Amino acid sequence: MTPYTLPPVDGSLSYDSPSAPEGYEDITWRQVVNLFDTTARIIRSSLGAAGDRTPPPVVGILASTSSILYASLLFGTLRAGCPVFPLSTRNSAAAISHLIAESGVNYLLVSHDAHMQDIARKANVILQSKNIPITFISIPT
């Protein structure tokens, strides 16, 4: 059995898979953290003064996107100082509106694809009928 060795902490750790498909590239943790920080700045900018509230606004994520972009949205929102509520893309508009209402989501990051936009619009109609305001933010790409 190979003994466990601690990973490097100098930012040079990367995932290298010899079986990775052509077109993929290795990224370092330093690059990942920079991505999360950039996403946090974009989210803070999108929230404006609401981002300075106490308690901070709850930000939901309804996105069908790549793993790295989804992780960036999740961790960037946390780095922006906001609680995050990921929503499954498999939910109906009724389920999405119920989860938003019950969780106290104030802002919803929505991906650009037609299906997520349609579900978000339908959920918004349900939320408006219950006088529950929500602000939609297109995900940064």
PDB file of C-alpha atoms in Angstrom:
ATOM      1  CA  MET A   1       0.000   0.000   0.000  1.00  0.00           C
ATOM      2  CA  THR A   2       1.256   3.481  -0.930  1.00  0.00           C
ATOM      3  CA  PRO A   3       1.593   5.809   2.081  1.00  0.00           C
ATOM      4  CA  TYR A   4      -0.494   8.984   2.144  1.00  0.00           C
ATOM      5  CA  THR A   5       1.353  12.186   1.297  1.00  0.00           C
ATOM      6  CA  LEU A   6       0.009  15.659   1.947  1.00  0.00           C
ATOM      7  CA  PRO A   7      -0.891  17.691  -1.145  1.00  0.00           C
ATOM      8  CA  PRO A   8       1.198  20.785  -1.926  1.00  0.00           C
ATOM      9  CA  VAL A   9      -0.058  24.062  -0.464  1.00  0.00           C
ATOM     10  CA  ASP A  10       1.785  26.378  -2.850  1.00  0.00           C
ATOM     11  CA  GLY A  11      -1.070  26.532  -5.380  1.00  0.00           C
ATOM     12  CA  SER A  12       0.531  24.043  -7.752  1.00  0.00           C
ATOM     13  CA  LEU A  13      -1.920  21.191  -7.186  1.00  0.00           C
ATOM     14  CA  SER A  14      -3.703  20.236 -10.383  1.00  0.00           C
ATOM     15  CA  TYR A  15      -5.765  17.294 -11.452  1.00  0.00           C
ATOM     16  CA  ASP A  16      -4.060  15.400 -14.220  1.00  0.00           C
ATOM     17  CA  SER A  17      -6.023  12.614 -15.807  1.00  0.00           C
ATOM     18  CA  PRO A  18      -4.292  10.674 -18.570  1.00  0.00           C
ATOM     19  CA  SER A  19      -7.727   9.554 -19.754  1.00  0.00           C
ATOM     20  CA  ALA A  20      -9.147  13.097 -19.941  1.00  0.00           C
ATOM     21  CA  PRO A  21     -10.714  13.858 -23.320  1.00  0.00           C
ATOM     22  CA  GLU A  22      -8.940  16.162 -25.746  1.00  0.00           C
ATOM     23  CA  GLY A  23      -9.729  19.812 -25.106  1.00  0.00           C
ATOM     24  CA  TYR A  24      -9.560  19.684 -21.319  1.00  0.00           C
ATOM     25  CA  GLU A  25      -6.832  21.425 -19.419  1.00  0.00           C
ATOM     26  CA  ASP A  26      -5.430  21.252 -15.925  1.00  0.00           C
ATOM     27  CA  ILE A  27      -6.057  24.190 -13.629  1.00  0.00           C
ATOM     28  CA  THR A  28      -4.369  24.991 -10.349  1.00  0.00           C
ATOM     29  CA  TRP A  29      -6.118  25.729  -7.089  1.00  0.00           C
ATOM     30  CA  ARG A  30      -4.799  29.290  -7.374  1.00  0.00           C
ATOM     31  CA  GLN A  31      -6.710  29.651 -10.669  1.00  0.00           C
ATOM     32  CA  VAL A  32      -9.824  28.157  -9.093  1.00  0.00           C
ATOM     33  CA  VAL A  33      -9.682  30.556  -6.139  1.00  0.00           C
ATOM     34  CA  ASN A  34      -9.204  33.474  -8.549  1.00  0.00           C
ATOM     35  CA  LEU A  35     -12.304  32.287 -10.422  1.00  0.00           C
ATOM     36  CA  PHE A  36     -14.308  32.127  -7.177  1.00  0.00           C
ATOM     37  CA  ASP A  37     -13.109  35.617  -6.179  1.00  0.00           C
ATOM     38  CA  THR A  38     -14.014  37.050  -9.590  1.00  0.00           C
ATOM     39  CA  THR A  39     -17.460  35.471  -9.376  1.00  0.00           C
ATOM     40  CA  ALA A  40     -17.886  36.919  -5.867  1.00  0.00           C
ATOM     41  CA  ARG A  41     -17.085  40.421  -7.165  1.00  0.00           C
ATOM     42  CA  ILE A  42     -19.608  40.030 -10.007  1.00  0.00           C
ATOM     43  CA  ILE A  43     -22.292  38.805  -7.610  1.00  0.00           C
ATOM     44  CA  ARG A  44     -21.623  41.632  -5.137  1.00  0.00           C
ATOM     45  CA  SER A  45     -21.872  44.098  -8.020  1.00  0.00           C
ATOM     46  CA  SER A  46     -25.155  42.526  -9.182  1.00  0.00           C
ATOM     47  CA  LEU A  47     -26.610  42.746  -5.672  1.00  0.00           C
ATOM     48  CA  GLY A  48     -25.641  46.402  -5.254  1.00  0.00           C
ATOM     49  CA  ALA A  49     -26.541  47.862  -1.862  1.00  0.00           C
ATOM     50  CA  ALA A  50     -28.568  44.750  -0.990  1.00  0.00           C
ATOM     51  CA  GLY A  51     -25.285  42.864  -0.680  1.00  0.00           C
ATOM     52  CA  ASP A  52     -24.420  44.997   2.357  1.00  0.00           C
ATOM     53  CA  ARG A  53     -27.609  44.117   4.253  1.00  0.00           C
ATOM     54  CA  THR A  54     -27.566  42.353   7.592  1.00  0.00           C
ATOM     55  CA  PRO A  55     -28.462  39.568   7.334  1.00  0.00           C
ATOM     56  CA  PRO A  56     -27.257  39.243   3.759  1.00  0.00           C
ATOM     57  CA  PRO A  57     -29.710  38.249   1.033  1.00  0.00           C
ATOM     58  CA  VAL A  58     -30.181  34.566   0.237  1.00  0.00           C
ATOM     59  CA  VAL A  59     -29.078  33.773  -3.319  1.00  0.00           C
ATOM     60  CA  GLY A  60     -30.566  30.790  -5.130  1.00  0.00           C
ATOM     61  CA  ILE A  61     -28.970  29.035  -8.087  1.00  0.00           C
ATOM     62  CA  LEU A  62     -31.058  27.553 -10.895  1.00  0.00           C
ATOM     63  CA  ALA A  63     -28.522  26.691 -13.538  1.00  0.00           C
ATOM     64  CA  SER A  64     -27.822  23.996 -16.048  1.00  0.00           C
ATOM     65  CA  THR A  65     -24.151  24.580 -16.733  1.00  0.00           C
ATOM     66  CA  SER A  66     -20.689  23.052 -16.564  1.00  0.00           C
ATOM     67  CA  SER A  67     -19.372  21.728 -13.271  1.00  0.00           C
ATOM     68  CA  ILE A  68     -16.655  24.366 -12.949  1.00  0.00           C
ATOM     69  CA  LEU A  69     -19.082  27.235 -13.629  1.00  0.00           C
ATOM     70  CA  TYR A  70     -21.620  25.789 -11.173  1.00  0.00           C
ATOM     71  CA  ALA A  71     -18.906  25.449  -8.514  1.00  0.00           C
ATOM     72  CA  SER A  72     -17.876  29.030  -9.259  1.00  0.00           C
ATOM     73  CA  LEU A  73     -21.454  30.229  -8.717  1.00  0.00           C
ATOM     74  CA  LEU A  74     -21.781  28.269  -5.492  1.00  0.00           C
ATOM     75  CA  PHE A  75     -18.456  29.211  -3.919  1.00  0.00           C
ATOM     76  CA  GLY A  76     -18.414  32.720  -5.407  1.00  0.00           C
ATOM     77  CA  THR A  77     -21.777  33.426  -3.759  1.00  0.00           C
ATOM     78  CA  LEU A  78     -20.427  32.181  -0.440  1.00  0.00           C
ATOM     79  CA  ARG A  79     -17.281  34.299  -0.870  1.00  0.00           C
ATOM     80  CA  ALA A  80     -19.570  37.285  -1.570  1.00  0.00           C
ATOM     81  CA  GLY A  81     -20.897  36.758   1.958  1.00  0.00           C
ATOM     82  CA  CYS A  82     -24.332  35.452   1.016  1.00  0.00           C
ATOM     83  CA  PRO A  83     -26.058  32.232   1.955  1.00  0.00           C
ATOM     84  CA  VAL A  84     -26.632  30.121  -1.139  1.00  0.00           C
ATOM     85  CA  PHE A  85     -29.563  27.838  -1.948  1.00  0.00           C
ATOM     86  CA  PRO A  86     -28.933  25.509  -4.912  1.00  0.00           C
ATOM     87  CA  LEU A  87     -32.108  24.415  -6.682  1.00  0.00           C
ATOM     88  CA  SER A  88     -32.372  21.222  -8.692  1.00  0.00           C
ATOM     89  CA  THR A  89     -32.957  21.772 -12.388  1.00  0.00           C
ATOM     90  CA  ARG A  90     -35.271  18.745 -12.293  1.00  0.00           C
ATOM     91  CA  ASN A  91     -37.900  20.555 -10.210  1.00  0.00           C
ATOM     92  CA  SER A  92     -41.112  21.939 -11.661  1.00  0.00           C
ATOM     93  CA  ALA A  93     -41.938  25.647 -11.588  1.00  0.00           C
ATOM     94  CA  ALA A  94     -44.368  24.973  -8.713  1.00  0.00           C
ATOM     95  CA  ALA A  95     -41.640  23.202  -6.725  1.00  0.00           C
ATOM     96  CA  ILE A  96     -39.103  25.943  -7.494  1.00  0.00           C
ATOM     97  CA  SER A  97     -41.512  28.670  -6.347  1.00  0.00           C
ATOM     98  CA  HIS A  98     -42.315  26.722  -3.161  1.00  0.00           C
ATOM     99  CA  LEU A  99     -38.611  26.220  -2.358  1.00  0.00           C
ATOM    100  CA  ILE A 100     -37.842  29.889  -3.044  1.00  0.00           C
ATOM    101  CA  ALA A 101     -40.705  31.015  -0.788  1.00  0.00           C
ATOM    102  CA  GLU A 102     -39.804  28.640   2.049  1.00  0.00           C
ATOM    103  CA  SER A 103     -36.044  29.250   1.934  1.00  0.00           C
ATOM    104  CA  GLY A 104     -36.253  33.035   1.764  1.00  0.00           C
ATOM    105  CA  VAL A 105     -34.347  33.343  -1.512  1.00  0.00           C
ATOM    106  CA  ASN A 106     -34.188  37.013  -2.531  1.00  0.00           C
ATOM    107  CA  TYR A 107     -32.073  36.706  -5.680  1.00  0.00           C
ATOM    108  CA  LEU A 108     -31.952  33.874  -8.175  1.00  0.00           C
ATOM    109  CA  LEU A 109     -28.998  33.189 -10.466  1.00  0.00           C
ATOM    110  CA  VAL A 110     -30.477  31.667 -13.625  1.00  0.00           C
ATOM    111  CA  SER A 111     -28.601  30.132 -16.554  1.00  0.00           C
ATOM    112  CA  HIS A 112     -29.216  31.395 -20.077  1.00  0.00           C
ATOM    113  CA  ASP A 113     -30.708  28.213 -21.545  1.00  0.00           C
ATOM    114  CA  ALA A 114     -34.354  28.347 -22.621  1.00  0.00           C
ATOM    115  CA  HIS A 115     -35.535  25.624 -20.221  1.00  0.00           C
ATOM    116  CA  MET A 116     -34.176  27.301 -17.068  1.00  0.00           C
ATOM    117  CA  GLN A 117     -35.430  30.702 -18.239  1.00  0.00           C
ATOM    118  CA  ASP A 118     -38.907  29.206 -18.803  1.00  0.00           C
ATOM    119  CA  ILE A 119     -39.009  27.541 -15.377  1.00  0.00           C
ATOM    120  CA  ALA A 120     -37.810  30.762 -13.711  1.00  0.00           C
ATOM    121  CA  ARG A 121     -40.498  32.803 -15.497  1.00  0.00           C
ATOM    122  CA  LYS A 122     -43.239  30.346 -14.492  1.00  0.00           C
ATOM    123  CA  ALA A 123     -42.003  30.233 -10.897  1.00  0.00           C
ATOM    124  CA  ASN A 124     -41.975  34.038 -10.834  1.00  0.00           C
ATOM    125  CA  VAL A 125     -45.645  34.153 -11.870  1.00  0.00           C
ATOM    126  CA  ILE A 126     -46.512  31.878  -8.936  1.00  0.00           C
ATOM    127  CA  LEU A 127     -44.369  33.951  -6.544  1.00  0.00           C
ATOM    128  CA  GLN A 128     -45.921  37.236  -7.737  1.00  0.00           C
ATOM    129  CA  SER A 129     -49.411  35.821  -7.101  1.00  0.00           C
ATOM    130  CA  LYS A 130     -48.305  35.318  -3.475  1.00  0.00           C
ATOM    131  CA  ASN A 131     -46.658  38.777  -3.266  1.00  0.00           C
ATOM    132  CA  ILE A 132     -43.191  37.262  -2.881  1.00  0.00           C
ATOM    133  CA  PRO A 133     -40.610  39.459  -4.621  1.00  0.00           C
ATOM    134  CA  ILE A 134     -37.545  37.922  -6.246  1.00  0.00           C
ATOM    135  CA  THR A 135     -34.856  39.393  -8.445  1.00  0.00           C
ATOM    136  CA  PHE A 136     -33.401  37.319 -11.250  1.00  0.00           C
ATOM    137  CA  ILE A 137     -29.725  37.598 -12.182  1.00  0.00           C
ATOM    138  CA  SER A 138     -28.318  36.028 -15.337  1.00  0.00           C
ATOM    139  CA  ILE A 139     -25.305  33.910 -14.468  1.00  0.00           C
ATOM    140  CA  PRO A 140     -21.953  35.419 -15.388  1.00  0.00           C
ATOM    141  CA  THR A 141     -20.183  33.535 -18.144  1.00  0.00           C
TER     142      THR A 141
END
